[in-house]
GROMACS .gro file of C-alpha atoms in nm:
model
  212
    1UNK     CA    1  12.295   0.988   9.499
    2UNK     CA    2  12.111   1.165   9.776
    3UNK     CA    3  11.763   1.035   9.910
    4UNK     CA    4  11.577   1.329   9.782
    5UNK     CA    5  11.610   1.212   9.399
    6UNK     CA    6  11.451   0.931   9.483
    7UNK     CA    7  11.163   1.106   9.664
    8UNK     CA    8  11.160   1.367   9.378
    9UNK     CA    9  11.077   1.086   9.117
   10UNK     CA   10  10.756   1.054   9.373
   11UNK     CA   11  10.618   1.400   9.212
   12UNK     CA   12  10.542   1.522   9.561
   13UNK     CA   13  10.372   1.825   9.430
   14UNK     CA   14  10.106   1.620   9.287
   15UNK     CA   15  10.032   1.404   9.574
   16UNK     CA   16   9.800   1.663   9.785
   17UNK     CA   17   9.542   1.617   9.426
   18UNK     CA   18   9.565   1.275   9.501
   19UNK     CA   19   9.449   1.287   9.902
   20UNK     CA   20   9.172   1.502   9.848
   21UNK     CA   21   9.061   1.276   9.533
   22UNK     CA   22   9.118   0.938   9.783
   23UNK     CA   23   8.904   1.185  10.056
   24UNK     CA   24   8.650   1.244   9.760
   25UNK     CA   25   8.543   0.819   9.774
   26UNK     CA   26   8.589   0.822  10.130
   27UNK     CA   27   8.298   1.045  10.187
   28UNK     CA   28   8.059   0.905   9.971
   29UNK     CA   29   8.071   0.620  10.247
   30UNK     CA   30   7.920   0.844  10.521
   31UNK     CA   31   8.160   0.660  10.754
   32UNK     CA   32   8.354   0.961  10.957
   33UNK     CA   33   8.346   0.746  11.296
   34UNK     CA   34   8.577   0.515  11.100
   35UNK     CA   35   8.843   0.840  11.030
   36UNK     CA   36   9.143   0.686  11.210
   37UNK     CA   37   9.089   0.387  10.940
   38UNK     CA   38   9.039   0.641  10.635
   39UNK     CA   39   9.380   0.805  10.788
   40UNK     CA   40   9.602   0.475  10.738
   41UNK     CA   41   9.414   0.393  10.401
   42UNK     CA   42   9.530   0.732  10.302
   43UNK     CA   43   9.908   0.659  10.387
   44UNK     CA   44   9.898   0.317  10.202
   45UNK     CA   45   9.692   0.468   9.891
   46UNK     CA   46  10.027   0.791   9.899
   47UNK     CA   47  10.270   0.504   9.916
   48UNK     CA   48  10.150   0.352   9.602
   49UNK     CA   49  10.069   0.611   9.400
   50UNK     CA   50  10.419   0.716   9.498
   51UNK     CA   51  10.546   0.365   9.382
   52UNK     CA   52  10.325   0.358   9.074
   53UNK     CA   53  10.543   0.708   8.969
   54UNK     CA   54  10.864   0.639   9.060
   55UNK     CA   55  10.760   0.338   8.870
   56UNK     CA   56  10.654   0.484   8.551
   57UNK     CA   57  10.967   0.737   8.527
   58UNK     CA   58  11.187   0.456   8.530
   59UNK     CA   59  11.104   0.270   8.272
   60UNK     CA   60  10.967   0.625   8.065
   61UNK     CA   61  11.349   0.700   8.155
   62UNK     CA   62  11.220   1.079   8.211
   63UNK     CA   63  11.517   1.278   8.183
   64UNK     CA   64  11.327   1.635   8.101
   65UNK     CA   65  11.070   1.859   8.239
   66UNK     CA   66  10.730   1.609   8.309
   67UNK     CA   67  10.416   1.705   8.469
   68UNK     CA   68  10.428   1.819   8.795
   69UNK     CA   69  10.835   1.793   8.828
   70UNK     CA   70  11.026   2.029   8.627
   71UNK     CA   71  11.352   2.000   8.750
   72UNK     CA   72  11.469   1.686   8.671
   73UNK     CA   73  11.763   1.494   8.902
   74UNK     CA   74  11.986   1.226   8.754
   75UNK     CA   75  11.807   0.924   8.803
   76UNK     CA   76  11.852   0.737   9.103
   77UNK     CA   77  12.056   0.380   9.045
   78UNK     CA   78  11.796   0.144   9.255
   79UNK     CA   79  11.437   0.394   9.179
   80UNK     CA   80  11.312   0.027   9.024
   81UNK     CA   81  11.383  -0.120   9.387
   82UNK     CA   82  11.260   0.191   9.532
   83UNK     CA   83  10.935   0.218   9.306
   84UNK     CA   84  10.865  -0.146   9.388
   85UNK     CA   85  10.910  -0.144   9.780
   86UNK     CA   86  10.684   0.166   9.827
   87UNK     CA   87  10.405  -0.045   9.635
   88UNK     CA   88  10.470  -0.364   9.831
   89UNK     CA   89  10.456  -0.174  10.178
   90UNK     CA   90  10.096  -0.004  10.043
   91UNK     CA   91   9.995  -0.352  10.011
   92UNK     CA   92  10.101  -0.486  10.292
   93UNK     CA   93   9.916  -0.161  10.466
   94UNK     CA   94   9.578  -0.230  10.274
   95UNK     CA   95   9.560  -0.599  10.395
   96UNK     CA   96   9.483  -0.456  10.712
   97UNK     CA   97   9.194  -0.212  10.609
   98UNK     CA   98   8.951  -0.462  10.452
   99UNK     CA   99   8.927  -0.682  10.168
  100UNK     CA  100   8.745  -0.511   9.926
  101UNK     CA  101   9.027  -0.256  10.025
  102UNK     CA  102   9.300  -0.507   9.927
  103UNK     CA  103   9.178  -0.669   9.664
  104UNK     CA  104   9.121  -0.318   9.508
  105UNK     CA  105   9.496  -0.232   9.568
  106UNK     CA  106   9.613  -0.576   9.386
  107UNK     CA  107   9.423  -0.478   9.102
  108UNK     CA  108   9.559  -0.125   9.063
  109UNK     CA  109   9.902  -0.261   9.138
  110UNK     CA  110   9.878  -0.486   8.831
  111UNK     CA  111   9.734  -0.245   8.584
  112UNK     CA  112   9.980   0.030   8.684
  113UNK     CA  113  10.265  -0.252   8.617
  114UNK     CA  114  10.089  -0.305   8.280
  115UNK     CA  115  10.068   0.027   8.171
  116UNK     CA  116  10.451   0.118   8.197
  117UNK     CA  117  10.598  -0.235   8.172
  118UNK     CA  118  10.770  -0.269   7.837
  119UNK     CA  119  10.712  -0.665   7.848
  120UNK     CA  120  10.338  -0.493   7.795
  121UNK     CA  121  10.348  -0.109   7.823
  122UNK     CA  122   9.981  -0.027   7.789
  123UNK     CA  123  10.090   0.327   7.715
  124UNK     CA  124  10.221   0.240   7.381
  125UNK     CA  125   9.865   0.121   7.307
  126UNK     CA  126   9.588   0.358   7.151
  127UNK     CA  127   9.253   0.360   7.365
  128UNK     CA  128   9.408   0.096   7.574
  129UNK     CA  129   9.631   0.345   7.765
  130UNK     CA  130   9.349   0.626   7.792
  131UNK     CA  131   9.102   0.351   7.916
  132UNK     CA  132   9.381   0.186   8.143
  133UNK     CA  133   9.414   0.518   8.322
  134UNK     CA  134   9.041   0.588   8.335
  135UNK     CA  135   8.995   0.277   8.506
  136UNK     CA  136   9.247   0.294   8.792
  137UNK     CA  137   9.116   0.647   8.871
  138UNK     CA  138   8.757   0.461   8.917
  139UNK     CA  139   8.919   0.140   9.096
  140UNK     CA  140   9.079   0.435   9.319
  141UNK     CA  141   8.763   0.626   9.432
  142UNK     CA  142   8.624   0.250   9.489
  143UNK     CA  143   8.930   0.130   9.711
  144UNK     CA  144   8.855   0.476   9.934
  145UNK     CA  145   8.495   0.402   9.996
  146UNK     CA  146   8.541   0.029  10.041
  147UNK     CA  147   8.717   0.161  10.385
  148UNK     CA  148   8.423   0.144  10.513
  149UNK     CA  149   8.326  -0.168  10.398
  150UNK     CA  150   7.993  -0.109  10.278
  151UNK     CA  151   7.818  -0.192   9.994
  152UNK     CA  152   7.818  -0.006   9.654
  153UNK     CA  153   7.466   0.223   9.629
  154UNK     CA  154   7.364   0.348   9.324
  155UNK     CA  155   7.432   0.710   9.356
  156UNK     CA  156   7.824   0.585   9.380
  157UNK     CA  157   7.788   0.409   9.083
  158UNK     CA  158   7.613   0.667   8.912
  159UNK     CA  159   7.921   0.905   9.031
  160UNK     CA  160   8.192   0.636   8.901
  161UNK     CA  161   8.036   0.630   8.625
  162UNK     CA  162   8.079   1.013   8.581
  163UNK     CA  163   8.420   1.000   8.689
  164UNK     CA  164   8.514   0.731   8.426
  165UNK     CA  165   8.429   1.017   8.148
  166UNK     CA  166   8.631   1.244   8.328
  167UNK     CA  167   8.933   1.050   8.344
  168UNK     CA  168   8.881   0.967   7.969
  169UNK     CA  169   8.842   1.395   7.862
  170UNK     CA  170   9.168   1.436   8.120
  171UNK     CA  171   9.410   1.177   8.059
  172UNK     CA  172   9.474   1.247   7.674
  173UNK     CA  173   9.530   1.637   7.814
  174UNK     CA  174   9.824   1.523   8.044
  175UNK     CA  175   9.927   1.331   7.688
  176UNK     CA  176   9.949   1.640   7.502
  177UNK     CA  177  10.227   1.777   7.817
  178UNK     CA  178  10.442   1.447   7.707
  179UNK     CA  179  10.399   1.453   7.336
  180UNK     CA  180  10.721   1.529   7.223
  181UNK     CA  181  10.863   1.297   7.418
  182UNK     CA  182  10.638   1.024   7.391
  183UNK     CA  183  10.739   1.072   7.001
  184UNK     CA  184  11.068   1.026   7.090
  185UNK     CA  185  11.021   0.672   7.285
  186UNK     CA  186  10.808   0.594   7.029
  187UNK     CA  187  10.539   0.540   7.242
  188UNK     CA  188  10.185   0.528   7.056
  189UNK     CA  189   9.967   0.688   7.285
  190UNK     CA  190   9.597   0.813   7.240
  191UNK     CA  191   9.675   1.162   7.194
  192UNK     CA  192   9.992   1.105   6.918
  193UNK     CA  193   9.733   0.867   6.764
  194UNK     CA  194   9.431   1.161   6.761
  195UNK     CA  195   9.617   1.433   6.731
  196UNK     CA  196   9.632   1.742   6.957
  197UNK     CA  197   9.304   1.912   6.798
  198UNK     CA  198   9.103   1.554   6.768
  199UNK     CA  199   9.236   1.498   7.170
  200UNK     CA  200   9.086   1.816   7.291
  201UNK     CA  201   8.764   1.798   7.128
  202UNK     CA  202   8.753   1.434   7.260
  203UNK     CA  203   8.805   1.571   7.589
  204UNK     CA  204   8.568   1.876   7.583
  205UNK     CA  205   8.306   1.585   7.433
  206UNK     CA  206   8.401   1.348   7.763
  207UNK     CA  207   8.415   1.567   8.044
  208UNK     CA  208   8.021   1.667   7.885
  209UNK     CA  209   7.926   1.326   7.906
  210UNK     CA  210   8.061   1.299   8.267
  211UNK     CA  211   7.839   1.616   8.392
  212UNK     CA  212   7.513   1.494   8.233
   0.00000   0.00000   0.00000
């Protein structure tokens, strides 16, 4: 088994969305003389997002077509090892930033862990799963501006708060890519438990919320 399947089970593709939404809580800071800083908090935030996917397919088992990788290699023998390592190297990376910075990166580490563990598997859980993933994308945009180590204002809670909504209306829409195969695995999730036409109408109704 060649290197590339394992960094295919990364979902490469998707990890530019993720810098400029990392680069998104960086500049609420205001901090650009700090930029060589933001540059290795970027690398360690890539690594574990990487881990946290690599992560998820293994114990998903993804075999088919999933969002953002449609071509699907036989799974690599040690991706567990190789999920695990890239998140344990992000941490080690964030310890040096700050931390708020760290601290922020334990935390996601944790909840990731609980949302695709089976021992827990927060994915299997109905509103637990959608708020889960709502939360790490807030915890996220929080980890990028604590690079600068400054203090929460309220115009960056205001804009948390916004993005909370937003990850609650989007989630349940990346749900509705998996459904047949969350069926399958017999995986509960919000959207199997809505309903396609309940889940988009919950989404249209969140991402309102978010912009007002």
């Amino acid at each position: 088994m060649s290197f590339k399947s394992y960094i295919i089970y990364t979902r490469p593709k998707i990890l530019p969305l993720f810098a400029v939404y990392f680069l998104t809580g960086f500049l609420f800071a205001e901090s650009f003389f700090i930029f060589h800083k933001f540059i290795i908090a970027l690398f360690s935030f890539i690594l574990l997002v990487s881990g946290f996917l690599a992560f998820n397919s293994y114990y998903d088992k993804d075999a088919k077509e999933i969002f953002f990788l449609k071509k699907m290699p036989k799974m690599p023998k040690y991706l567990l090892q190789f999920s695990i390592m890239l998140q344990l190297a992000a941490l080690i990376f964030s310890y040096f930033i700050n931390l708020k910075f760290f601290v922020s990166f334990l935390f996601l580490a944790a909840l990731s862990a609980s949302y695709s563990h089976p021992k827990i598997r927060l994915k299997s859980v109905p509103i637990l799963d959608l708020t889960a993933n709502a939360i790490i994308g807030v915890v996220g945009l929080y980890a990028a501006y604590s690079t600068a180590g400054k203090n929460l204002t309220v115009n960056f809670i205001i804009f948390l708060i916004s993005f909370f909504f937003f990850g609650l209306g989007l989630y349940p829409l990346t749900q509705i890519y998996h459904y047949k195969e969350d069926l399958k695995r017999k995986d509960r999730t919000f959207t199997i438990f809505l309903g396609k036409k309940k889940t988009l109408l919950f989404s249209l109704v969140s991402f309102i919320i978010g912009l007002s």
